[in-house]
Amino acid sequence: MTFSRFSKTKNAKQIFVSLSFSMLLTACQLTTPAQNNNVASDYYLWIKTLTTEELRQEISQQQQNYQAGFEQAKINLILLHALTTSPVYNPYTAKTMLNNFTSERAAQQLTAHDFALLSLLRDQLNQYILASNKLLLSKQKQQEHSIQQQQVIEEKQTTIDKLQQQINQLKRIELTIENEQ
């Protein structure tokens, strides 16, 4: 009896250890950090560290990837056009590419972090473009005002010149009259 009782206790211990071990593994799996698939975020952080020459090489590589049909190259090129230190920095191009990309099906496959980054980028590009347009409009108004001021100055100078001619004429007339007397 002791052997069967020992065997039952051993089986119970084995079952208990097995269950405990599997529960621990399950708990570890539940608490394991999720895979970091924030490709756009990681890429942006990486390209911020590149030199101008390295950026040129990366731009060339991403353009080749885009031509080859790689979806990720679209996002990468958007980020390269939005990066202020990039040789191809152009917020208008970045905004157009971003608008085209987000209307495509590929945008639905982004992680929440990447989607947030691209949404923030869109907002920043919109703000930049609005501010840029306001500045351009302000410069145009300033130029128009400057042209108007220049016209006023020219008109006043013409009036001054005419008055100076009249003064000179009056002086000659006065001299002529004095000489006749």
CSV table of C-alpha atoms in Angstrom, one decimal:
chain,number,residue,atom,x,y,z
A,1,MET,CA,0.0,0.0,0.0
A,2,THR,CA,2.8,2.4,0.7
A,3,PHE,CA,4.0,2.0,-2.8
A,4,SER,CA,0.6,2.8,-4.4
A,5,ARG,CA,0.2,5.6,-2.0
A,6,PHE,CA,3.7,6.9,-2.8
A,7,SER,CA,2.9,6.6,-6.5
A,8,LYS,CA,-0.4,8.5,-6.1
A,9,THR,CA,1.5,11.2,-4.2
A,10,LYS,CA,4.2,11.3,-6.9
A,11,ASN,CA,1.6,11.6,-9.6
A,12,ALA,CA,-0.2,14.4,-7.8
A,13,LYS,CA,3.1,16.2,-7.3
A,14,GLN,CA,4.0,15.8,-11.0
A,15,ILE,CA,0.6,17.0,-12.0
A,16,PHE,CA,0.9,20.0,-9.6
A,17,VAL,CA,4.4,20.8,-10.9
A,18,SER,CA,3.3,20.5,-14.5
A,19,LEU,CA,0.3,22.7,-13.9
A,20,SER,CA,2.3,25.3,-12.0
A,21,PHE,CA,5.0,25.3,-14.7
A,22,SER,CA,2.4,25.7,-17.5
A,23,MET,CA,0.7,28.5,-15.6
A,24,LEU,CA,4.1,30.3,-15.2
A,25,LEU,CA,4.8,29.9,-18.9
A,26,THR,CA,1.3,31.3,-19.8
A,27,ALA,CA,1.8,34.2,-17.4
A,28,CYS,CA,5.2,34.9,-19.0
A,29,GLN,CA,3.7,34.8,-22.4
A,30,LEU,CA,1.0,37.3,-21.3
A,31,THR,CA,3.5,39.7,-19.8
A,32,THR,CA,6.1,39.5,-22.5
A,33,PRO,CA,6.4,42.8,-24.2
A,34,ALA,CA,4.8,43.0,-27.6
A,35,GLN,CA,7.0,42.9,-30.6
A,36,ASN,CA,8.0,46.4,-31.7
A,37,ASN,CA,6.7,46.6,-35.2
A,38,ASN,CA,6.7,50.4,-35.3
A,39,VAL,CA,8.7,50.5,-38.5
A,40,ALA,CA,8.0,54.1,-39.4
A,41,SER,CA,8.8,55.4,-35.9
A,42,ASP,CA,12.0,53.4,-35.8
A,43,TYR,CA,13.0,54.5,-39.3
A,44,TYR,CA,12.4,58.2,-38.5
A,45,LEU,CA,14.6,58.0,-35.4
A,46,TRP,CA,17.3,56.3,-37.5
A,47,ILE,CA,17.3,58.7,-40.4
A,48,LYS,CA,17.6,61.6,-37.9
A,49,THR,CA,21.0,60.3,-37.0
A,50,LEU,CA,22.3,60.2,-40.6
A,51,THR,CA,24.7,62.6,-42.2
A,52,THR,CA,23.8,64.5,-45.4
A,53,GLU,CA,25.7,62.0,-47.6
A,54,GLU,CA,24.2,59.1,-45.8
A,55,LEU,CA,20.8,60.6,-46.3
A,56,ARG,CA,21.5,61.0,-50.1
A,57,GLN,CA,22.4,57.3,-50.2
A,58,GLU,CA,19.3,56.4,-48.3
A,59,ILE,CA,17.1,58.5,-50.5
A,60,SER,CA,18.5,56.7,-53.6
A,61,GLN,CA,17.9,53.3,-52.0
A,62,GLN,CA,14.4,54.1,-51.0
A,63,GLN,CA,13.6,55.5,-54.5
A,64,GLN,CA,14.8,52.2,-55.9
A,65,ASN,CA,12.7,50.3,-53.4
A,66,TYR,CA,9.7,52.4,-54.3
A,67,GLN,CA,10.2,51.6,-58.0
A,68,ALA,CA,10.5,47.9,-57.1
A,69,GLY,CA,7.1,48.2,-55.5
A,70,PHE,CA,7.9,47.9,-51.8
A,71,GLU,CA,5.1,49.4,-49.7
A,72,GLN,CA,7.4,50.4,-46.9
A,73,ALA,CA,9.4,52.6,-49.3
A,74,LYS,CA,6.4,54.9,-49.6
A,75,ILE,CA,6.4,55.6,-45.9
A,76,ASN,CA,10.2,56.0,-45.9
A,77,LEU,CA,10.1,58.5,-48.7
A,78,ILE,CA,7.4,60.5,-47.0
A,79,LEU,CA,9.6,60.7,-43.9
A,80,LEU,CA,12.6,61.6,-45.9
A,81,HIS,CA,10.7,64.5,-47.6
A,82,ALA,CA,9.4,65.6,-44.2
A,83,LEU,CA,12.8,65.6,-42.5
A,84,THR,CA,14.1,69.1,-42.3
A,85,THR,CA,17.8,68.1,-42.6
A,86,SER,CA,17.1,65.9,-45.7
A,87,PRO,CA,18.5,67.0,-49.1
A,88,VAL,CA,15.0,66.4,-50.5
A,89,TYR,CA,13.1,68.3,-47.7
A,90,ASN,CA,9.9,69.5,-49.2
A,91,PRO,CA,6.8,69.7,-47.0
A,92,TYR,CA,4.5,70.0,-49.9
A,93,THR,CA,5.8,66.8,-51.5
A,94,ALA,CA,5.7,65.0,-48.2
A,95,LYS,CA,2.1,66.2,-47.6
A,96,THR,CA,1.0,65.0,-51.1
A,97,MET,CA,2.6,61.7,-50.7
A,98,LEU,CA,1.2,61.3,-47.2
A,99,ASN,CA,-2.3,62.1,-48.5
A,100,ASN,CA,-2.0,59.5,-51.3
A,101,PHE,CA,-0.6,56.9,-48.9
A,102,THR,CA,-3.3,57.2,-46.2
A,103,SER,CA,-5.9,56.8,-48.8
A,104,GLU,CA,-4.4,53.5,-49.9
A,105,ARG,CA,-5.1,50.1,-48.3
A,106,ALA,CA,-1.5,49.9,-47.1
A,107,ALA,CA,-2.2,52.5,-44.4
A,108,GLN,CA,-4.6,50.1,-42.7
A,109,GLN,CA,-1.7,47.8,-41.9
A,110,LEU,CA,0.2,50.3,-39.8
A,111,THR,CA,0.6,49.9,-36.1
A,112,ALA,CA,-1.1,52.3,-33.8
A,113,HIS,CA,2.2,54.0,-33.0
A,114,ASP,CA,3.1,54.4,-36.7
A,115,PHE,CA,-0.4,55.7,-37.5
A,116,ALA,CA,-0.1,58.2,-34.7
A,117,LEU,CA,3.3,59.3,-36.0
A,118,LEU,CA,1.9,59.8,-39.5
A,119,SER,CA,-1.2,61.6,-38.2
A,120,LEU,CA,1.1,63.9,-36.2
A,121,LEU,CA,3.2,64.4,-39.2
A,122,ARG,CA,0.2,65.3,-41.3
A,123,ASP,CA,-0.9,67.8,-38.7
A,124,GLN,CA,2.6,69.3,-38.6
A,125,LEU,CA,2.8,69.6,-42.3
A,126,ASN,CA,-0.6,71.2,-42.5
A,127,GLN,CA,0.5,73.8,-39.9
A,128,TYR,CA,3.7,74.4,-41.7
A,129,ILE,CA,2.0,74.8,-45.1
A,130,LEU,CA,-0.6,77.2,-43.5
A,131,ALA,CA,2.1,79.2,-41.8
A,132,SER,CA,4.1,79.3,-45.0
A,133,ASN,CA,1.1,80.4,-47.0
A,134,LYS,CA,0.4,83.2,-44.5
A,135,LEU,CA,4.0,84.3,-44.6
A,136,LEU,CA,4.0,84.3,-48.4
A,137,LEU,CA,0.7,86.3,-48.4
A,138,SER,CA,2.3,88.7,-45.9
A,139,LYS,CA,5.4,89.1,-48.1
A,140,GLN,CA,3.2,89.8,-51.2
A,141,LYS,CA,1.2,92.4,-49.3
A,142,GLN,CA,4.4,94.0,-48.1
A,143,GLN,CA,5.8,94.1,-51.7
A,144,GLU,CA,2.5,95.6,-52.9
A,145,HIS,CA,2.7,98.2,-50.1
A,146,SER,CA,6.3,98.9,-51.0
A,147,ILE,CA,5.4,99.4,-54.6
A,148,GLN,CA,2.6,101.8,-53.7
A,149,GLN,CA,5.0,103.7,-51.4
A,150,GLN,CA,7.5,103.9,-54.3
A,151,GLN,CA,4.9,105.2,-56.6
A,152,VAL,CA,3.9,107.9,-54.0
A,153,ILE,CA,7.5,108.9,-53.6
A,154,GLU,CA,8.0,109.1,-57.4
A,155,GLU,CA,4.8,111.3,-57.7
A,156,LYS,CA,6.1,113.5,-54.9
A,157,GLN,CA,9.5,113.7,-56.5
A,158,THR,CA,7.9,114.7,-59.8
A,159,THR,CA,5.9,117.4,-58.0
A,160,ILE,CA,9.1,118.7,-56.3
A,161,ASP,CA,10.9,118.7,-59.7
A,162,LYS,CA,8.0,120.8,-61.2
A,163,LEU,CA,8.0,123.2,-58.3
A,164,GLN,CA,11.8,123.5,-58.5
A,165,GLN,CA,11.5,124.4,-62.2
A,166,GLN,CA,8.8,127.0,-61.4
A,167,ILE,CA,11.0,128.5,-58.7
A,168,ASN,CA,13.9,128.7,-61.2
A,169,GLN,CA,11.7,130.3,-63.8
A,170,LEU,CA,10.4,132.8,-61.3
A,171,LYS,CA,14.0,133.6,-60.3
A,172,ARG,CA,14.9,134.2,-64.0
A,173,ILE,CA,11.9,136.4,-64.4
A,174,GLU,CA,12.8,138.4,-61.3
A,175,LEU,CA,16.4,138.8,-62.6
A,176,THR,CA,15.1,139.9,-65.9
A,177,ILE,CA,12.8,142.4,-64.3
A,178,GLU,CA,15.6,143.8,-62.1
A,179,ASN,CA,17.9,144.1,-65.0
A,180,GLU,CA,15.4,146.0,-67.0
A,181,GLN,CA,14.9,148.6,-64.3
